[in-house]
Amino acid sequence: MTIETQAAAELLKAFSHPTRLAILKELQAGPKCVTDMEELLPARQANISQHLGVLRHAKLVDYAQDGALRCYYLCRPNLVEDMLKLVGRDEPIIKRSPEEIQADKERLAKAMMQQVTAKEKKPTEGASRRKVTQ
Amino acid sequence: MTIETQAAAELLKAFSHPTRLAILKELQAGPKCVTDMEELLPARQANISQHLGVLRHAKLVDYAQDGALRCYYLCRPNLVEDMLKLVGRDEPIIKRSPEEIQADKERLAKAMMQQVTAKEKKPTEGASRRKVTQ
DNA sequence: TTCGGATATTCGATTATTCGAATACAATAG
DNA sequence: CTATTGTATTCGAATAATCGAATATCCGAA
């Protein structure tokens, strides 16, 4: 489990709340302060502020102070845009047959075997000790 | 808060755990059964099974039964691939000055104003009534 | 049929997330 | 200064996520 994986999971956690997604969507249209968002979202001021804290911590938003107001904006707009696009997309869900899977596993096993024999001259017992149902 | 936003947040929640990300990464290389993953991940069998349950519920993986084994595979491989790429990417974090933000808000306000005056005859109720800080 | 290996589920304890209420803080006007 | 408005933080309760241990199930072999 690498550090990058942990970081990626944390980033995704910041995204994975409906109110936070809604905030990000609003900010795509332009910078807004908390009061603006209060009118646009079904959430109270404190709660919006809390979610903004999470987004700020994840470095997805930042703010510029304008008098008493804090104008929030996306500080990684492309990441946010691509993420919102991605989760909105609907890829057809594929169903694979046991035979396809089997073929895939064999192909993978063969590739591994080749890699092993290329390095060492000894054809070692590979990763999958599965018997092949033919 | 739309239904799609809720669905998107749920999907993201399924992604947002390091072990689940690691599972998805492993499955990118090819189908695997739980025992295979046990060797590759720092997690116990029951826990991996639990995470696979979450991923299955999110329609990110499915399995094909092969005897006593269940061969798991990605059932939306492109979504997974793009997601893993996206969270791995590092976009530079931008910092915007109050002046830029101000300009942006004015531009947005102007666009809204124009939209309103253009529709003047059709009272399609709905937009915001925010005052613009000048 | 029983056995053993592979996987799933249930249970309970621990920790994390979420929300509203209340409060604190910060900037500006008067 | 005080009052007001905008925003953040703290606190506590409710809910949800997470994990390991134990157990259940499912399948193929003997």
Coordinates of C-alpha atoms (C1' of nucleotides) in Angstrom, one line a residue:
Chain A
M1 CA 0.0 0.0 0.0
T2 CA 1.9 3.0 -1.2
I3 CA 1.8 6.5 0.0
E4 CA 0.4 7.7 -3.3
T5 CA -2.5 5.3 -2.9
Q6 CA -3.2 6.7 0.5
A7 CA -3.1 10.3 -0.8
A8 CA -5.4 9.3 -3.7
A9 CA -7.9 7.8 -1.3
E10 CA -7.8 11.0 0.8
L11 CA -8.4 13.1 -2.2
L12 CA -11.3 11.0 -3.2
K13 CA -12.8 11.2 0.3
A14 CA -12.8 15.0 0.0
F15 CA -14.8 14.6 -3.2
S16 CA -17.2 12.0 -1.9
H17 CA -20.0 13.9 -0.3
P18 CA -23.0 15.3 -2.1
T19 CA -22.8 18.7 -0.6
R20 CA -19.1 19.0 -1.4
L21 CA -19.8 18.0 -5.0
A22 CA -22.5 20.6 -5.2
I23 CA -20.1 23.2 -3.8
L24 CA -17.5 22.3 -6.4
K25 CA -20.1 22.5 -9.2
E26 CA -21.2 26.0 -8.0
L27 CA -17.6 27.1 -7.9
Q28 CA -17.1 26.0 -11.5
A29 CA -19.4 28.8 -12.5
G30 CA -17.3 31.3 -10.7
P31 CA -16.0 32.3 -7.3
K32 CA -18.6 32.5 -4.5
C33 CA -18.7 33.4 -0.9
V34 CA -20.4 31.3 1.8
T35 CA -23.6 33.3 1.8
D36 CA -24.0 32.8 -1.9
M37 CA -23.8 29.1 -1.4
E38 CA -26.2 29.2 1.4
E39 CA -28.8 30.3 -1.0
L40 CA -27.9 27.7 -3.6
L41 CA -27.6 24.7 -1.4
P42 CA -29.8 22.9 1.1
A43 CA -27.4 23.3 4.0
R44 CA -26.7 25.7 6.8
Q45 CA -23.9 28.2 7.0
A46 CA -21.9 26.2 9.6
N47 CA -22.2 23.1 7.6
I48 CA -21.1 24.7 4.4
S49 CA -18.2 26.2 6.2
Q50 CA -17.2 22.8 7.5
H51 CA -17.4 21.3 4.0
L52 CA -15.3 24.2 2.7
G53 CA -12.8 23.3 5.3
V54 CA -12.5 19.8 4.0
L55 CA -12.2 21.0 0.5
R56 CA -9.6 23.5 1.5
H57 CA -7.6 20.9 3.3
A58 CA -7.7 18.7 0.2
K59 CA -6.4 21.7 -1.8
L60 CA -9.4 21.7 -4.0
V61 CA -10.5 25.2 -3.1
D62 CA -9.0 28.3 -1.7
Y63 CA -10.3 31.8 -1.0
A64 CA -9.5 35.4 -1.5
Q65 CA -10.5 37.7 1.2
D66 CA -12.7 40.6 0.1
G67 CA -13.5 42.8 3.0
A68 CA -15.5 40.7 5.4
L69 CA -16.2 38.2 2.6
R70 CA -14.2 35.2 1.6
C71 CA -14.5 34.5 -2.1
Y72 CA -13.9 30.8 -2.6
Y73 CA -12.6 29.5 -5.9
L74 CA -11.3 26.3 -7.4
C75 CA -7.5 26.0 -7.0
R76 CA -7.3 22.9 -9.2
P77 CA -10.1 23.6 -11.7
N78 CA -9.1 21.1 -14.3
L79 CA -8.9 18.3 -11.7
V80 CA -12.4 19.2 -10.5
E81 CA -13.8 19.5 -14.0
D82 CA -12.4 16.2 -15.1
M83 CA -13.6 14.5 -11.9
L84 CA -17.1 15.9 -12.2
K85 CA -17.2 14.8 -15.8
L86 CA -15.9 11.4 -15.0
V87 CA -18.5 10.6 -12.2
G88 CA -21.2 11.9 -14.5
R89 CA -20.3 9.7 -17.3
D90 CA -22.0 6.3 -17.5
E91 CA -19.9 3.6 -19.0
P92 CA -21.9 0.4 -19.8
I93 CA -21.3 -2.3 -17.3
I94 CA -19.7 -5.3 -18.9
K95 CA -20.3 -8.9 -17.9
R96 CA -17.6 -11.3 -18.6
S97 CA -18.0 -15.1 -19.0
P98 CA -15.9 -17.6 -17.1
E99 CA -14.3 -18.5 -20.4
E100 CA -13.2 -15.0 -21.1
I101 CA -11.8 -14.7 -17.6
Q102 CA -10.0 -18.0 -18.0
A103 CA -8.4 -16.9 -21.3
D104 CA -7.4 -13.7 -19.7
K105 CA -5.7 -15.4 -16.8
E106 CA -3.8 -17.7 -19.1
R107 CA -2.6 -14.9 -21.2
L108 CA -1.4 -13.1 -18.0
A109 CA 0.2 -16.3 -16.7
K110 CA 2.0 -16.7 -20.0
A111 CA 3.3 -13.2 -20.0
M112 CA 4.6 -13.6 -16.5
M113 CA 6.2 -16.8 -17.3
Q114 CA 8.0 -15.2 -20.3
Q115 CA 9.2 -12.4 -18.1
V116 CA 10.6 -14.8 -15.6
T117 CA 12.3 -17.0 -18.1
A118 CA 13.8 -14.0 -19.8
K119 CA 15.5 -12.9 -16.6
E120 CA 16.5 -16.2 -15.1
K121 CA 17.3 -19.3 -17.1
K122 CA 15.3 -21.4 -14.7
P123 CA 11.6 -21.8 -15.5
T124 CA 10.3 -21.4 -12.0
E125 CA 6.9 -22.3 -10.7
G126 CA 4.8 -19.1 -11.3
A127 CA 2.3 -17.2 -9.4
S128 CA -0.9 -19.1 -10.3
R129 CA -1.0 -22.6 -9.0
R130 CA -4.5 -22.9 -10.3
K131 CA -5.6 -25.8 -12.3
V132 CA -7.1 -25.0 -15.6
T133 CA -10.7 -26.2 -16.1
Q134 CA -10.9 -27.3 -19.7
Chain B
M1 CA -29.1 18.5 -4.5
T2 CA -29.9 16.3 -7.4
I3 CA -30.1 12.5 -7.5
E4 CA -27.1 12.4 -9.9
T5 CA -25.0 14.3 -7.4
Q6 CA -25.9 11.8 -4.7
A7 CA -25.1 8.9 -7.0
A8 CA -21.8 10.5 -7.9
A9 CA -20.9 10.9 -4.2
E10 CA -21.7 7.3 -3.6
L11 CA -19.6 6.2 -6.5
L12 CA -16.7 8.3 -5.2
K13 CA -17.1 6.8 -1.7
A14 CA -16.6 3.4 -3.2
F15 CA -13.4 4.6 -4.6
S16 CA -12.2 6.4 -1.6
H17 CA -10.4 3.8 0.5
P18 CA -6.7 2.9 0.0
T19 CA -7.4 -0.9 0.1
R20 CA -10.1 -0.6 -2.5
L21 CA -7.9 1.5 -4.7
A22 CA -5.2 -1.1 -4.4
I23 CA -7.7 -3.8 -5.3
L24 CA -8.8 -1.9 -8.4
K25 CA -5.2 -1.4 -9.4
E26 CA -4.5 -5.1 -9.1
L27 CA -7.6 -5.9 -11.2
Q28 CA -6.3 -3.6 -13.9
A29 CA -3.6 -6.1 -14.6
G30 CA -6.1 -8.9 -15.0
P31 CA -8.8 -10.9 -13.1
K32 CA -7.9 -12.2 -9.7
C33 CA -9.5 -14.2 -7.0
V34 CA -9.5 -13.2 -3.3
T35 CA -6.6 -15.5 -2.4
D36 CA -4.4 -13.9 -5.1
M37 CA -5.2 -10.5 -3.6
E38 CA -4.5 -11.7 -0.1
E39 CA -0.9 -12.2 -1.2
L40 CA -0.7 -8.8 -2.8
L41 CA -2.3 -6.7 -0.2
P42 CA -1.7 -6.0 3.4
A43 CA -5.2 -7.1 4.4
R44 CA -7.0 -10.2 5.7
Q45 CA -9.3 -12.3 3.7
A46 CA -12.5 -11.2 5.4
N47 CA -11.6 -7.6 4.9
I48 CA -10.8 -8.0 1.3
S49 CA -14.1 -9.7 0.8
Q50 CA -15.8 -6.8 2.5
H51 CA -14.1 -4.3 0.3
L52 CA -15.0 -6.4 -2.7
G53 CA -18.6 -6.3 -1.6
V54 CA -18.5 -2.5 -1.6
L55 CA -16.9 -2.4 -5.0
R56 CA -19.5 -4.9 -6.3
H57 CA -22.3 -2.8 -4.9
A58 CA -20.9 0.2 -6.7
K59 CA -20.8 -1.8 -9.9
L60 CA -17.1 -1.4 -10.3
V61 CA -16.3 -5.0 -10.1
D62 CA -18.0 -8.3 -10.7
Y63 CA -16.9 -11.9 -10.6
A64 CA -17.1 -15.1 -12.6
Q65 CA -17.3 -18.3 -10.7
D66 CA -14.7 -20.8 -11.5
G67 CA -15.2 -23.9 -9.4
A68 CA -14.7 -22.8 -5.8
L69 CA -13.0 -19.6 -6.9
R70 CA -14.5 -16.3 -7.7
C71 CA -12.5 -14.5 -10.3
Y72 CA -13.1 -10.8 -9.9
Y73 CA -12.7 -8.4 -12.8
L74 CA -13.4 -4.7 -13.5
C75 CA -16.8 -4.3 -15.0
R76 CA -16.2 -0.6 -15.9
P77 CA -12.6 -0.7 -16.7
N78 CA -12.4 2.6 -18.5
L79 CA -14.0 4.4 -15.6
V80 CA -11.5 2.8 -13.2
E81 CA -8.6 3.5 -15.5
D82 CA -9.5 7.2 -15.9
M83 CA -10.2 7.6 -12.2
L84 CA -6.9 6.1 -11.2
K85 CA -5.1 8.3 -13.8
L86 CA -7.0 11.4 -12.5
V87 CA -6.1 10.9 -8.9
G88 CA -2.5 10.2 -9.7
R89 CA -2.2 13.4 -11.8
D90 CA -0.9 16.4 -10.0
E91 CA -2.2 19.7 -11.3
P92 CA -0.4 22.7 -10.0
I93 CA -2.4 24.5 -7.3
I94 CA -3.3 28.0 -8.4
K95 CA -3.6 31.0 -6.2
R96 CA -5.8 33.8 -7.3
S97 CA -5.6 37.4 -6.1
P98 CA -8.6 39.3 -4.8
E99 CA -8.4 41.4 -7.9
E100 CA -8.7 38.5 -10.3
I101 CA -11.6 37.2 -8.2
Q102 CA -13.3 40.5 -8.3
A103 CA -13.0 40.7 -12.1
D104 CA -14.4 37.2 -12.4
K105 CA -17.4 38.0 -10.2
E106 CA -18.1 41.1 -12.2
R107 CA -17.9 39.2 -15.5
L108 CA -20.2 36.6 -14.1
A109 CA -22.7 39.3 -12.8
K110 CA -22.7 41.0 -16.2
A111 CA -23.4 37.7 -18.0
M112 CA -26.3 37.0 -15.6
M113 CA -27.6 40.5 -16.0
Q114 CA -27.6 40.1 -19.8
Q115 CA -29.4 36.8 -19.5
V116 CA -32.1 38.3 -17.4
T117 CA -32.7 41.3 -19.6
A118 CA -32.8 39.1 -22.7
K119 CA -35.5 36.9 -21.1
E120 CA -37.4 39.9 -19.7
K121 CA -40.7 38.8 -21.3
K122 CA -40.5 35.2 -20.1
P123 CA -40.6 35.2 -16.3
T124 CA -38.8 31.9 -15.8
E125 CA -38.5 32.2 -12.0
G126 CA -35.4 30.7 -10.3
A127 CA -32.2 32.6 -10.4
S128 CA -30.3 34.3 -7.6
R129 CA -30.9 37.7 -6.3
R130 CA -27.5 38.5 -5.0
K131 CA -26.3 42.0 -4.7
V132 CA -23.0 42.7 -6.4
T133 CA -20.3 44.2 -4.2
Q134 CA -18.9 47.1 -6.1
Chain C
dT1 C1' -21.6 -38.5 2.2
dT2 C1' -17.9 -36.0 4.6
dC3 C1' -13.8 -33.1 4.1
dG4 C1' -11.1 -29.1 3.0
dG5 C1' -10.2 -25.0 0.7
dA6 C1' -12.1 -20.5 -0.9
dT7 C1' -15.1 -17.0 0.0
dA8 C1' -18.9 -14.5 2.4
dT9 C1' -21.4 -12.8 6.4
dT10 C1' -22.3 -11.6 11.0
dC11 C1' -21.0 -9.5 15.3
dG12 C1' -19.0 -6.3 18.2
dA13 C1' -15.6 -2.9 19.2
dT14 C1' -13.3 1.1 17.6
dT15 C1' -12.8 5.1 15.1
dA16 C1' -14.5 8.6 11.7
dT17 C1' -18.0 11.5 9.6
dT18 C1' -21.7 14.4 9.8
dC19 C1' -24.8 17.9 11.4
dG20 C1' -27.0 21.6 14.2
dA21 C1' -26.6 24.6 18.0
dA22 C1' -24.0 27.7 20.2
dT23 C1' -20.2 30.5 20.2
dA24 C1' -16.1 32.8 18.6
dC25 C1' -13.8 35.7 15.5
dA26 C1' -12.9 39.3 11.9
dA27 C1' -14.0 43.3 9.2
dT28 C1' -16.6 47.3 8.6
dA29 C1' -19.9 51.0 9.6
dG30 C1' -21.5 54.2 12.5
Chain D
dC1 C1' -16.0 52.2 21.1
dT2 C1' -20.3 49.1 19.8
dA3 C1' -23.3 46.9 16.6
dT4 C1' -23.7 44.2 12.6
dT5 C1' -22.7 41.1 9.1
dG6 C1' -20.1 37.2 7.3
dT7 C1' -17.6 33.3 8.4
dA8 C1' -15.2 29.7 11.3
dT9 C1' -14.8 26.7 15.2
dT10 C1' -16.1 23.9 19.1
dC11 C1' -19.0 20.7 21.2
dG12 C1' -22.0 16.8 21.5
dA13 C1' -25.0 13.5 19.6
dA14 C1' -26.2 10.5 15.9
dT15 C1' -24.8 7.8 12.2
dA16 C1' -21.6 5.4 9.3
dA17 C1' -17.2 3.0 8.2
dT18 C1' -13.8 -0.1 9.4
dC19 C1' -11.6 -4.2 11.0
dG20 C1' -10.7 -8.9 13.1
dA21 C1' -12.6 -12.9 15.0
dA22 C1' -15.7 -16.3 14.5
dT23 C1' -18.8 -18.6 11.8
dA24 C1' -21.4 -19.8 7.8
dT25 C1' -21.7 -21.1 3.0
dC26 C1' -20.4 -23.1 -1.3
dC27 C1' -18.0 -26.2 -4.3
dG28 C1' -15.3 -30.0 -5.8
dA29 C1' -12.7 -34.2 -4.4
dA30 C1' -12.6 -38.5 -2.3

